[in-house]
């Protein structure tokens, strides 16, 4: 084992507990003054937290501290001097911990010979330093209290971090389960639909049986739609995304062309403002706009459904609005609609699986954005997609006016 000047404190009569959770808490003391090491050792003598001993590691320079920290990933607390081989050597260690090791869990307490300037306070805040004191201020009692409270914070943060990982893991497993379940349901479903079609064409069926077979086919089609949406949702984020610079205008145009039969049967009119180029997946973004436009033209009582896709700059990103003149959503339902399988209407009123908006939200989040909704019942709904911008030099909207799709304006006017 590399010799990092490691010392275990000798706790009279206290045998260290066994097992991983009984391991001593590791504390690293970084100081170029040997007296500080001796004093710290004395101050911490006999101290325990949560039934576990303390193990003190030592480093006499910032360089040495970096080596110790790189080798001991479980250090819970660093007691750190500032002025060592350079005037700000301690702050280089802080930066190394938070930025290079990306270790946000380890607690840091700075003990300095000289009180800090304004710039120091900024660093203390930015790098989440737990305490910053002059050495004179720090009595034995102070030090013991700070060590215990830092260990408590470290312990809580580590538990939270573990819970977060467990949740991510459970989520991943659930997504995998949904994916395989949906995937494996496809083949038997196709089989049922196929056999039902053969049965419908049989000459031995009376009218009542034909009508029952039609019902089987209709339910089968609904189930197939559900399985496809579920597959799509659980596929998002699986594997590598085909990521690139995507001009949104053509993506939306392709999505709308693919929907043409459905849009014209609803006599819908879609207008699209110039859209920017962003970084993302063309397939997923096409899906996003298809779902939003589909909803905007579906949840309607108007004989002239209208959807407008707008775009403008907002806080360094893009805000793309998809607005309709549909039935609207009551304030109490605005958040619920993003939950998987949440539908506000009976299927025979408005068909659907209740997964469209979950897919939309996931797509937007995978693109580093947010999806929100505003609505007025009886007037219409606007979904607001916020996406990060690409940055110069492509960070502009293309020139040009709104593009129209669907029922020609004159046709829509004459039918009104
Ligand atoms: P689906 O469209 O398959 O029912 P979604 O997840 O796309 O499922 O939407 C969930 C619910 O949110 C819909 O069932 C509907 O009640 C409501 N909703 C979504 N978009 C709109 C809209 N543009 N106008 C009114 N209600 C909407």
CSV table of C-alpha atoms and ligand atoms in Angstrom, one decimal:
chain,number,residue,atom,x,y,z
A,1,UNK,CA,0.0,0.0,0.0
A,2,UNK,CA,1.3,3.5,-0.8
A,3,UNK,CA,2.5,5.3,2.2
A,4,UNK,CA,0.5,8.5,2.6
A,5,UNK,CA,1.6,9.1,6.1
A,6,UNK,CA,-1.5,7.3,7.3
A,7,UNK,CA,-2.2,7.2,11.0
A,8,UNK,CA,-5.0,5.4,12.7
A,9,UNK,CA,-6.0,7.0,16.0
A,10,UNK,CA,-5.5,4.7,18.9
A,11,UNK,CA,-8.8,4.6,20.7
A,12,UNK,CA,-8.3,3.0,24.1
A,13,UNK,CA,-10.6,0.1,24.7
A,14,UNK,CA,-12.6,0.6,21.4
A,15,UNK,CA,-12.2,-2.3,19.0
A,16,UNK,CA,-13.0,-1.1,15.4
A,17,UNK,CA,-16.3,-2.6,14.3
A,18,UNK,CA,-16.1,-5.1,11.5
A,19,UNK,CA,-17.7,-5.1,8.0
A,20,UNK,CA,-17.9,-2.3,5.4
A,21,UNK,CA,-20.2,-0.1,7.4
A,22,UNK,CA,-18.0,-0.5,10.4
A,23,UNK,CA,-15.0,0.9,8.6
A,24,UNK,CA,-13.5,4.0,10.2
A,25,UNK,CA,-14.4,7.5,8.8
A,26,UNK,CA,-11.4,8.7,6.8
A,27,UNK,CA,-10.3,12.3,7.5
A,28,UNK,CA,-7.5,14.0,5.6
A,29,UNK,CA,-5.5,16.7,7.3
A,30,UNK,CA,-3.6,18.9,4.8
A,31,UNK,CA,-1.1,21.3,6.3
A,32,UNK,CA,2.6,22.1,5.9
A,33,UNK,CA,3.0,22.7,9.7
A,34,UNK,CA,3.8,19.5,11.6
A,35,UNK,CA,2.5,21.0,14.8
A,36,UNK,CA,-1.0,21.3,13.3
A,37,UNK,CA,-1.0,17.6,12.5
A,38,UNK,CA,0.0,16.8,16.1
A,39,UNK,CA,-2.6,19.1,17.5
A,40,UNK,CA,-5.3,17.8,15.2
A,41,UNK,CA,-4.5,14.2,16.3
A,42,UNK,CA,-4.7,15.2,19.9
A,43,UNK,CA,-8.0,17.1,19.4
A,44,UNK,CA,-9.6,14.1,17.6
A,45,UNK,CA,-8.3,11.5,20.0
A,46,UNK,CA,-11.1,9.2,21.1
A,47,UNK,CA,-13.7,10.8,18.9
A,48,UNK,CA,-16.3,8.4,17.3
A,49,UNK,CA,-19.4,9.0,15.2
A,50,UNK,CA,-22.3,6.6,14.6
A,51,UNK,CA,-20.3,3.9,16.3
A,52,UNK,CA,-17.4,4.2,14.0
A,53,UNK,CA,-13.8,5.3,14.7
A,54,UNK,CA,-11.9,8.0,12.9
A,55,UNK,CA,-8.9,7.3,10.7
A,56,UNK,CA,-6.7,10.3,10.1
A,57,UNK,CA,-4.7,10.6,6.8
A,58,UNK,CA,-2.1,13.3,6.5
A,59,UNK,CA,-0.5,15.3,3.7
A,60,UNK,CA,2.1,18.1,4.1
A,61,UNK,CA,1.4,19.8,0.8
A,62,UNK,CA,-1.3,20.3,-1.8
A,63,UNK,CA,0.4,18.0,-4.3
A,64,UNK,CA,0.5,15.2,-1.7
A,65,UNK,CA,-3.1,15.9,-0.8
A,66,UNK,CA,-4.2,15.4,-4.4
A,67,UNK,CA,-2.4,12.0,-4.5
A,68,UNK,CA,-4.1,10.9,-1.2
A,69,UNK,CA,-7.5,12.0,-2.5
A,70,UNK,CA,-7.1,10.3,-5.8
A,71,UNK,CA,-6.2,7.0,-4.0
A,72,UNK,CA,-8.7,7.2,-1.2
A,73,UNK,CA,-12.2,7.8,-2.7
A,74,UNK,CA,-13.9,7.3,0.6
A,75,UNK,CA,-12.4,10.3,2.5
A,76,UNK,CA,-15.3,12.0,4.4
A,77,UNK,CA,-13.7,15.2,5.4
A,78,UNK,CA,-10.7,17.3,4.4
A,79,UNK,CA,-9.2,19.7,7.0
A,80,UNK,CA,-7.3,22.0,4.7
A,81,UNK,CA,-4.7,24.7,5.1
A,82,UNK,CA,-4.6,27.4,2.4
A,83,UNK,CA,-1.0,28.8,2.2
A,84,UNK,CA,1.4,25.9,1.5
A,85,UNK,CA,3.7,25.5,-1.5
A,86,UNK,CA,1.8,28.6,-3.0
A,87,UNK,CA,-0.4,31.3,-1.5
A,88,UNK,CA,-3.6,29.6,-2.7
A,89,UNK,CA,-2.4,25.9,-2.7
A,90,UNK,CA,-5.4,24.9,-0.6
A,91,UNK,CA,-7.9,26.3,-3.1
A,92,UNK,CA,-6.2,24.3,-5.8
A,93,UNK,CA,-7.0,21.2,-3.7
A,94,UNK,CA,-10.6,22.4,-3.4
A,95,UNK,CA,-10.9,22.9,-7.1
A,96,UNK,CA,-9.3,19.5,-7.7
A,97,UNK,CA,-11.8,17.8,-5.5
A,98,UNK,CA,-14.9,19.4,-6.9
A,99,UNK,CA,-13.9,19.8,-10.6
A,100,UNK,CA,-11.5,17.0,-11.4
A,101,UNK,CA,-12.5,14.3,-9.0
A,102,UNK,CA,-16.1,15.5,-9.3
A,103,UNK,CA,-16.5,14.5,-5.7
A,104,UNK,CA,-19.4,16.6,-4.2
A,105,UNK,CA,-19.8,14.3,-1.2
A,106,UNK,CA,-16.5,14.9,0.7
A,107,UNK,CA,-16.8,17.8,3.2
A,108,UNK,CA,-14.2,20.5,3.2
A,109,UNK,CA,-13.2,22.6,6.2
A,110,UNK,CA,-10.5,25.3,5.6
A,111,UNK,CA,-8.3,26.3,8.4
A,112,UNK,CA,-6.1,29.2,7.4
A,113,UNK,CA,-3.3,31.3,9.0
A,114,UNK,CA,-4.6,34.4,7.4
A,115,UNK,CA,-8.3,35.6,7.2
A,116,UNK,CA,-9.6,35.6,3.6
A,117,UNK,CA,-10.3,38.3,1.1
A,118,UNK,CA,-13.6,38.8,-0.8
A,119,UNK,CA,-12.4,36.6,-3.6
A,120,UNK,CA,-11.8,33.8,-1.1
A,121,UNK,CA,-15.4,34.0,0.1
A,122,UNK,CA,-16.6,33.5,-3.5
A,123,UNK,CA,-14.5,30.3,-3.8
A,124,UNK,CA,-15.8,29.1,-0.5
A,125,UNK,CA,-19.4,29.5,-1.8
A,126,UNK,CA,-18.8,28.1,-5.3
A,127,UNK,CA,-17.0,25.0,-4.2
A,128,UNK,CA,-19.3,24.2,-1.3
A,129,UNK,CA,-16.8,24.5,1.4
A,130,UNK,CA,-18.4,23.7,4.8
A,131,UNK,CA,-16.4,26.0,7.0
A,132,UNK,CA,-13.7,28.6,6.7
A,133,UNK,CA,-11.9,29.7,9.9
A,134,UNK,CA,-8.6,31.1,11.1
A,135,UNK,CA,-6.5,28.6,12.9
A,136,UNK,CA,-6.6,30.8,16.0
A,137,UNK,CA,-10.3,30.6,16.2
A,138,UNK,CA,-10.4,26.8,16.0
A,139,UNK,CA,-10.2,25.5,19.6
A,140,UNK,CA,-10.1,21.7,20.2
A,141,UNK,CA,-13.8,21.8,21.1
A,142,UNK,CA,-14.6,23.7,17.9
A,143,UNK,CA,-12.7,21.2,15.8
A,144,UNK,CA,-14.4,18.2,17.4
A,145,UNK,CA,-17.8,19.8,16.8
A,146,UNK,CA,-17.0,20.7,13.2
A,147,UNK,CA,-15.7,17.2,12.5
A,148,UNK,CA,-18.9,15.5,13.9
A,149,UNK,CA,-21.2,17.9,12.0
A,150,UNK,CA,-19.3,17.4,8.8
A,151,UNK,CA,-19.4,13.6,9.2
A,152,UNK,CA,-23.1,13.8,9.8
A,153,UNK,CA,-23.6,15.8,6.6
A,154,UNK,CA,-21.3,13.5,4.7
A,155,UNK,CA,-23.2,10.4,5.9
A,156,UNK,CA,-26.6,11.9,5.0
A,157,UNK,CA,-25.4,13.0,1.6
A,158,UNK,CA,-23.9,9.6,0.9
A,159,UNK,CA,-27.2,7.9,1.9
A,160,UNK,CA,-29.1,10.3,-0.4
A,161,UNK,CA,-26.7,9.6,-3.2
A,162,UNK,CA,-27.1,5.9,-2.7
A,163,UNK,CA,-30.9,6.3,-2.7
A,164,UNK,CA,-30.7,8.3,-5.9
A,165,UNK,CA,-28.6,5.6,-7.6
A,166,UNK,CA,-31.0,2.9,-6.4
A,167,UNK,CA,-33.9,4.8,-7.8
A,168,UNK,CA,-32.2,5.3,-11.1
A,169,UNK,CA,-31.5,1.6,-11.1
A,170,UNK,CA,-35.0,0.7,-10.3
A,171,UNK,CA,-36.3,3.0,-13.0
A,172,UNK,CA,-34.0,1.5,-15.5
A,173,UNK,CA,-35.2,-2.0,-14.6
A,174,UNK,CA,-38.8,-0.8,-14.9
A,175,UNK,CA,-38.2,0.7,-18.3
A,176,UNK,CA,-36.5,-2.5,-19.4
A,177,UNK,CA,-39.4,-4.5,-18.2
A,178,UNK,CA,-41.9,-2.3,-20.0
A,179,UNK,CA,-39.7,-2.5,-23.2
A,180,UNK,CA,-39.5,-6.3,-23.2
A,181,UNK,CA,-43.2,-6.7,-22.2
A,182,UNK,CA,-44.3,-4.4,-25.0
A,183,UNK,CA,-41.9,-6.0,-27.4
A,184,UNK,CA,-43.0,-9.5,-26.7
A,185,UNK,CA,-46.7,-8.6,-26.8
A,186,UNK,CA,-46.4,-7.5,-30.4
A,187,UNK,CA,-46.2,-11.0,-32.0
A,188,UNK,CA,-49.2,-12.6,-30.3
A,189,UNK,CA,-51.2,-9.5,-30.9
A,190,UNK,CA,-50.5,-9.6,-34.6
A,191,UNK,CA,-51.5,-13.3,-34.4
A,192,UNK,CA,-54.9,-12.5,-32.8
A,193,UNK,CA,-55.6,-9.8,-35.3
A,194,UNK,CA,-54.6,-12.1,-38.2
A,195,UNK,CA,-56.8,-15.0,-37.0
A,196,UNK,CA,-59.7,-12.6,-36.3
A,197,UNK,CA,-59.5,-11.3,-39.9
A,198,UNK,CA,-59.6,-14.8,-41.3
A,199,UNK,CA,-62.6,-15.6,-39.1
A,200,UNK,CA,-64.4,-12.5,-40.2
A,201,UNK,CA,-64.2,-13.6,-43.8
A,202,UNK,CA,-65.6,-17.0,-43.0
A,203,UNK,CA,-68.9,-17.9,-44.6
A,204,UNK,CA,-70.1,-19.8,-41.6
A,205,UNK,CA,-70.6,-16.8,-39.4
A,206,UNK,CA,-74.0,-15.2,-38.9
A,207,UNK,CA,-74.3,-11.4,-38.5
A,208,UNK,CA,-74.0,-11.4,-34.7
A,209,UNK,CA,-70.7,-13.4,-34.9
A,210,UNK,CA,-69.3,-11.0,-37.6
A,211,UNK,CA,-70.1,-8.1,-35.3
A,212,UNK,CA,-68.4,-9.8,-32.4
A,213,UNK,CA,-65.3,-10.4,-34.5
A,214,UNK,CA,-65.3,-6.8,-35.6
A,215,UNK,CA,-65.2,-5.9,-31.9
A,216,UNK,CA,-62.2,-8.2,-31.4
A,217,UNK,CA,-60.5,-6.4,-34.2
A,218,UNK,CA,-61.2,-3.0,-32.9
A,219,UNK,CA,-60.0,-3.9,-29.4
A,220,UNK,CA,-56.9,-5.5,-30.9
A,221,UNK,CA,-56.2,-2.3,-32.9
A,222,UNK,CA,-56.4,-0.3,-29.7
A,223,UNK,CA,-54.1,-2.7,-27.9
A,224,UNK,CA,-51.7,-2.6,-30.7
A,225,UNK,CA,-51.6,1.2,-30.5
A,226,UNK,CA,-51.0,1.0,-26.8
A,227,UNK,CA,-48.2,-1.5,-27.2
A,228,UNK,CA,-46.5,0.6,-29.9
A,229,UNK,CA,-46.7,3.8,-27.7
A,230,UNK,CA,-45.3,1.9,-24.7
A,231,UNK,CA,-42.5,0.5,-26.9
A,232,UNK,CA,-41.7,4.0,-28.1
A,233,UNK,CA,-41.7,5.5,-24.6
A,234,UNK,CA,-39.4,2.7,-23.2
A,235,UNK,CA,-37.1,2.9,-26.2
A,236,UNK,CA,-36.4,6.6,-25.6
A,237,UNK,CA,-33.0,7.0,-23.9
A,238,UNK,CA,-32.1,3.3,-24.6
A,239,UNK,CA,-28.8,3.0,-26.5
A,240,UNK,CA,-27.1,5.8,-28.3
A,241,UNK,CA,-29.2,8.6,-29.8
A,242,UNK,CA,-28.6,9.6,-33.5
A,243,UNK,CA,-27.5,13.0,-32.3
A,244,UNK,CA,-26.7,15.9,-34.7
A,245,UNK,CA,-27.4,19.5,-35.7
A,246,UNK,CA,-31.0,19.4,-36.8
A,247,UNK,CA,-32.9,22.1,-38.7
A,248,UNK,CA,-36.3,21.9,-37.0
A,249,UNK,CA,-38.2,23.5,-40.0
A,250,UNK,CA,-37.8,20.4,-42.3
A,251,UNK,CA,-38.3,18.0,-39.4
A,252,UNK,CA,-41.7,19.6,-38.6
A,253,UNK,CA,-42.6,19.7,-42.3
A,254,UNK,CA,-41.9,16.0,-42.7
A,255,UNK,CA,-43.9,15.2,-39.6
A,256,UNK,CA,-46.9,17.2,-41.0
A,257,UNK,CA,-46.7,15.6,-44.4
A,258,UNK,CA,-46.8,12.1,-42.8
A,259,UNK,CA,-50.0,13.2,-41.0
A,260,UNK,CA,-51.6,14.7,-44.1
A,261,UNK,CA,-54.5,12.2,-44.4
A,262,UNK,CA,-55.5,12.6,-40.8
A,263,UNK,CA,-55.1,16.4,-40.8
A,264,UNK,CA,-57.2,16.8,-43.9
A,265,UNK,CA,-59.9,14.5,-42.6
A,266,UNK,CA,-60.1,16.8,-39.5
A,267,UNK,CA,-60.0,19.8,-41.8
A,268,UNK,CA,-57.1,21.1,-39.7
A,269,UNK,CA,-55.0,24.1,-40.6
A,270,UNK,CA,-51.4,24.3,-39.3
A,271,UNK,CA,-49.2,27.3,-39.5
A,272,UNK,CA,-45.5,27.2,-38.7
A,273,UNK,CA,-43.1,30.1,-38.0
A,274,UNK,CA,-39.5,29.8,-39.0
A,275,UNK,CA,-37.8,27.4,-36.7
A,276,UNK,CA,-34.1,27.2,-35.6
A,277,UNK,CA,-31.4,24.6,-35.9
A,278,UNK,CA,-30.7,22.8,-32.7
A,279,UNK,CA,-28.7,19.8,-31.5
A,280,UNK,CA,-30.8,16.6,-31.1
A,281,UNK,CA,-32.4,13.6,-32.7
A,282,UNK,CA,-34.4,14.2,-35.9
A,283,UNK,CA,-36.5,11.1,-35.2
A,284,UNK,CA,-37.4,12.0,-31.7
A,285,UNK,CA,-38.1,15.7,-32.5
A,286,UNK,CA,-40.4,14.6,-35.4
A,287,UNK,CA,-42.2,12.4,-32.9
A,288,UNK,CA,-42.5,15.3,-30.4
A,289,UNK,CA,-44.2,17.7,-33.0
A,290,UNK,CA,-46.3,14.9,-34.4
A,291,UNK,CA,-47.8,14.1,-31.0
A,292,UNK,CA,-48.4,17.8,-30.1
A,293,UNK,CA,-50.0,18.6,-33.4
A,294,UNK,CA,-52.0,15.4,-33.3
A,295,UNK,CA,-53.3,16.4,-29.8
A,296,UNK,CA,-54.0,20.0,-30.9
A,297,UNK,CA,-56.1,18.9,-33.8
A,298,UNK,CA,-57.8,16.0,-31.9
A,299,UNK,CA,-59.0,17.6,-28.7
A,300,UNK,CA,-61.4,19.8,-30.6
A,301,UNK,CA,-65.0,20.7,-30.9
A,302,UNK,CA,-64.3,23.2,-33.6
A,303,UNK,CA,-65.0,22.3,-37.2
A,304,UNK,CA,-61.9,24.4,-38.1
A,305,UNK,CA,-59.1,23.1,-35.9
A,306,UNK,CA,-56.1,25.3,-36.0
A,307,UNK,CA,-52.6,24.8,-34.7
A,308,UNK,CA,-49.9,27.4,-34.8
A,309,UNK,CA,-46.2,26.6,-34.1
A,310,UNK,CA,-44.4,29.7,-33.0
A,311,UNK,CA,-40.8,30.3,-32.0
A,312,UNK,CA,-38.9,32.9,-30.2
A,313,UNK,CA,-35.7,33.4,-28.2
A,314,UNK,CA,-35.9,33.0,-24.4
A,315,UNK,CA,-33.1,33.2,-21.9
A,316,UNK,CA,-30.4,32.1,-24.3
A,317,UNK,CA,-32.5,29.2,-25.6
A,318,UNK,CA,-35.6,28.8,-27.9
A,319,UNK,CA,-39.2,28.7,-26.8
A,320,UNK,CA,-41.4,26.9,-29.3
A,321,UNK,CA,-45.1,27.1,-28.7
A,322,UNK,CA,-47.7,24.7,-30.1
A,323,UNK,CA,-51.0,26.4,-29.7
A,324,UNK,CA,-54.5,25.2,-30.7
A,325,UNK,CA,-58.0,26.5,-30.6
A,326,UNK,CA,-59.3,23.2,-29.0
A,327,UNK,CA,-61.3,22.3,-25.9
A,328,UNK,CA,-58.7,23.4,-23.4
A,329,UNK,CA,-57.6,21.8,-20.1
A,330,UNK,CA,-58.9,22.7,-16.6
A,331,UNK,CA,-56.3,24.2,-14.3
A,332,UNK,CA,-56.4,21.2,-12.0
A,333,UNK,CA,-55.5,18.8,-14.8
A,334,UNK,CA,-52.6,20.7,-16.2
A,335,UNK,CA,-49.9,18.7,-14.5
A,336,UNK,CA,-51.6,15.4,-14.5
A,337,UNK,CA,-51.8,15.1,-18.3
A,338,UNK,CA,-48.0,14.4,-18.4
A,339,UNK,CA,-48.4,11.2,-16.3
A,340,UNK,CA,-48.3,8.0,-18.3
A,341,UNK,CA,-51.7,6.6,-19.2
A,342,UNK,CA,-53.5,9.7,-17.9
A,343,UNK,CA,-56.5,10.6,-20.1
A,344,UNK,CA,-59.1,13.2,-19.3
A,345,UNK,CA,-61.8,11.8,-21.6
A,346,UNK,CA,-63.4,8.5,-22.5
A,347,UNK,CA,-61.9,6.7,-25.4
A,348,UNK,CA,-65.0,6.8,-27.5
A,349,UNK,CA,-65.0,10.6,-27.2
A,350,UNK,CA,-61.3,11.1,-28.1
A,351,UNK,CA,-59.2,8.0,-28.9
A,352,UNK,CA,-55.7,7.7,-27.6
A,353,UNK,CA,-53.4,5.8,-25.3
A,354,UNK,CA,-52.5,8.5,-22.7
A,355,UNK,CA,-48.8,8.0,-23.5
A,356,UNK,CA,-48.3,10.8,-26.1
A,357,UNK,CA,-47.4,13.6,-23.6
A,358,UNK,CA,-45.1,11.3,-21.6
A,359,UNK,CA,-43.2,10.6,-24.8
A,360,UNK,CA,-43.1,14.3,-25.5
A,361,UNK,CA,-41.8,15.2,-22.1
A,362,UNK,CA,-39.1,12.5,-22.2
A,363,UNK,CA,-38.0,13.7,-25.7
A,364,UNK,CA,-37.7,17.3,-24.5
A,365,UNK,CA,-35.8,16.3,-21.4
A,366,UNK,CA,-33.4,14.1,-23.4
A,367,UNK,CA,-32.7,17.3,-25.4
A,368,UNK,CA,-31.9,19.3,-22.2
A,369,UNK,CA,-35.2,21.2,-22.3
A,370,UNK,CA,-38.5,21.6,-20.5
A,371,UNK,CA,-42.1,21.1,-21.6
A,372,UNK,CA,-44.9,23.1,-20.0
A,373,UNK,CA,-48.5,23.8,-20.8
A,374,UNK,CA,-50.9,26.7,-20.5
A,375,UNK,CA,-54.6,26.5,-21.3
A,376,UNK,CA,-58.0,28.1,-21.1
A,377,UNK,CA,-61.0,25.8,-21.1
A,378,UNK,CA,-63.1,26.4,-24.3
A,379,UNK,CA,-60.4,28.6,-25.9
A,380,UNK,CA,-57.4,26.5,-26.5
A,381,UNK,CA,-54.0,25.1,-25.2
A,382,UNK,CA,-50.4,26.0,-25.7
A,383,UNK,CA,-47.6,23.6,-25.1
A,384,UNK,CA,-44.3,25.4,-24.5
A,385,UNK,CA,-41.2,23.5,-25.5
A,386,UNK,CA,-38.0,25.1,-24.3
A,387,UNK,CA,-34.9,23.9,-25.9
A,388,UNK,CA,-31.2,24.9,-25.5
A,389,UNK,CA,-29.7,26.9,-28.4
A,390,UNK,CA,-26.9,25.6,-30.5
A,391,UNK,CA,-24.7,28.7,-29.9
A,392,UNK,CA,-23.0,30.8,-32.6
A,393,UNK,CA,-22.6,30.7,-35.5
A,394,UNK,CA,-25.9,28.8,-36.3
A,395,UNK,CA,-27.9,30.4,-33.5
A,396,UNK,CA,-30.4,32.3,-35.7
A,397,UNK,CA,-33.9,31.8,-37.0
A,398,UNK,CA,-34.0,31.2,-40.8
A,399,UNK,CA,-35.6,34.1,-42.7
A,400,UNK,CA,-39.1,33.6,-44.1
A,401,UNK,CA,-42.7,33.8,-43.1
A,402,UNK,CA,-45.1,31.2,-41.7
A,403,UNK,CA,-45.6,28.0,-43.6
A,404,UNK,CA,-49.2,26.7,-44.0
A,405,UNK,CA,-50.3,23.1,-44.0
A,406,UNK,CA,-53.7,21.3,-44.2
A,407,UNK,CA,-56.9,22.9,-45.5
A,408,UNK,CA,-56.2,25.9,-47.8
A,409,UNK,CA,-57.2,29.2,-46.2
A,410,UNK,CA,-59.8,29.9,-48.9
A,411,UNK,CA,-61.3,26.5,-48.5
A,412,UNK,CA,-61.5,26.9,-44.7
A,413,UNK,CA,-63.1,30.3,-45.0
A,414,UNK,CA,-65.7,29.1,-47.4
A,415,UNK,CA,-66.6,26.1,-45.3
A,416,UNK,CA,-67.1,28.3,-42.3
B,1,LIG,P1,-53.7,10.8,-25.6
B,1,LIG,O1,-53.7,11.9,-26.6
B,1,LIG,O2,-53.2,9.5,-26.2
B,1,LIG,O3,-54.9,10.6,-24.9
B,1,LIG,P2,-51.6,12.3,-24.3
B,1,LIG,O4,-50.6,11.8,-23.3
B,1,LIG,O5,-51.1,12.8,-25.5
B,1,LIG,O6,-52.6,11.0,-24.5
B,1,LIG,O7,-52.5,13.3,-23.5
B,1,LIG,C1,-53.0,13.1,-22.3
B,1,LIG,C2,-54.3,13.8,-22.1
B,1,LIG,O8,-54.1,15.2,-22.0
B,1,LIG,C3,-55.3,13.6,-23.2
B,1,LIG,O9,-56.0,12.4,-23.1
B,1,LIG,C4,-56.2,14.9,-23.1
B,1,LIG,O10,-57.1,14.7,-22.1
B,1,LIG,C5,-55.2,15.9,-22.6
B,1,LIG,N1,-54.6,16.7,-23.7
B,1,LIG,C6,-53.5,16.6,-24.4
B,1,LIG,N2,-53.3,17.5,-25.3
B,1,LIG,C7,-54.4,18.3,-25.3
B,1,LIG,C8,-54.8,19.5,-26.0
B,1,LIG,N3,-54.0,20.0,-27.0
B,1,LIG,N4,-56.0,20.0,-25.7
B,1,LIG,C9,-56.8,19.5,-24.7
B,1,LIG,N5,-56.4,18.4,-24.0
B,1,LIG,C10,-55.2,17.8,-24.2
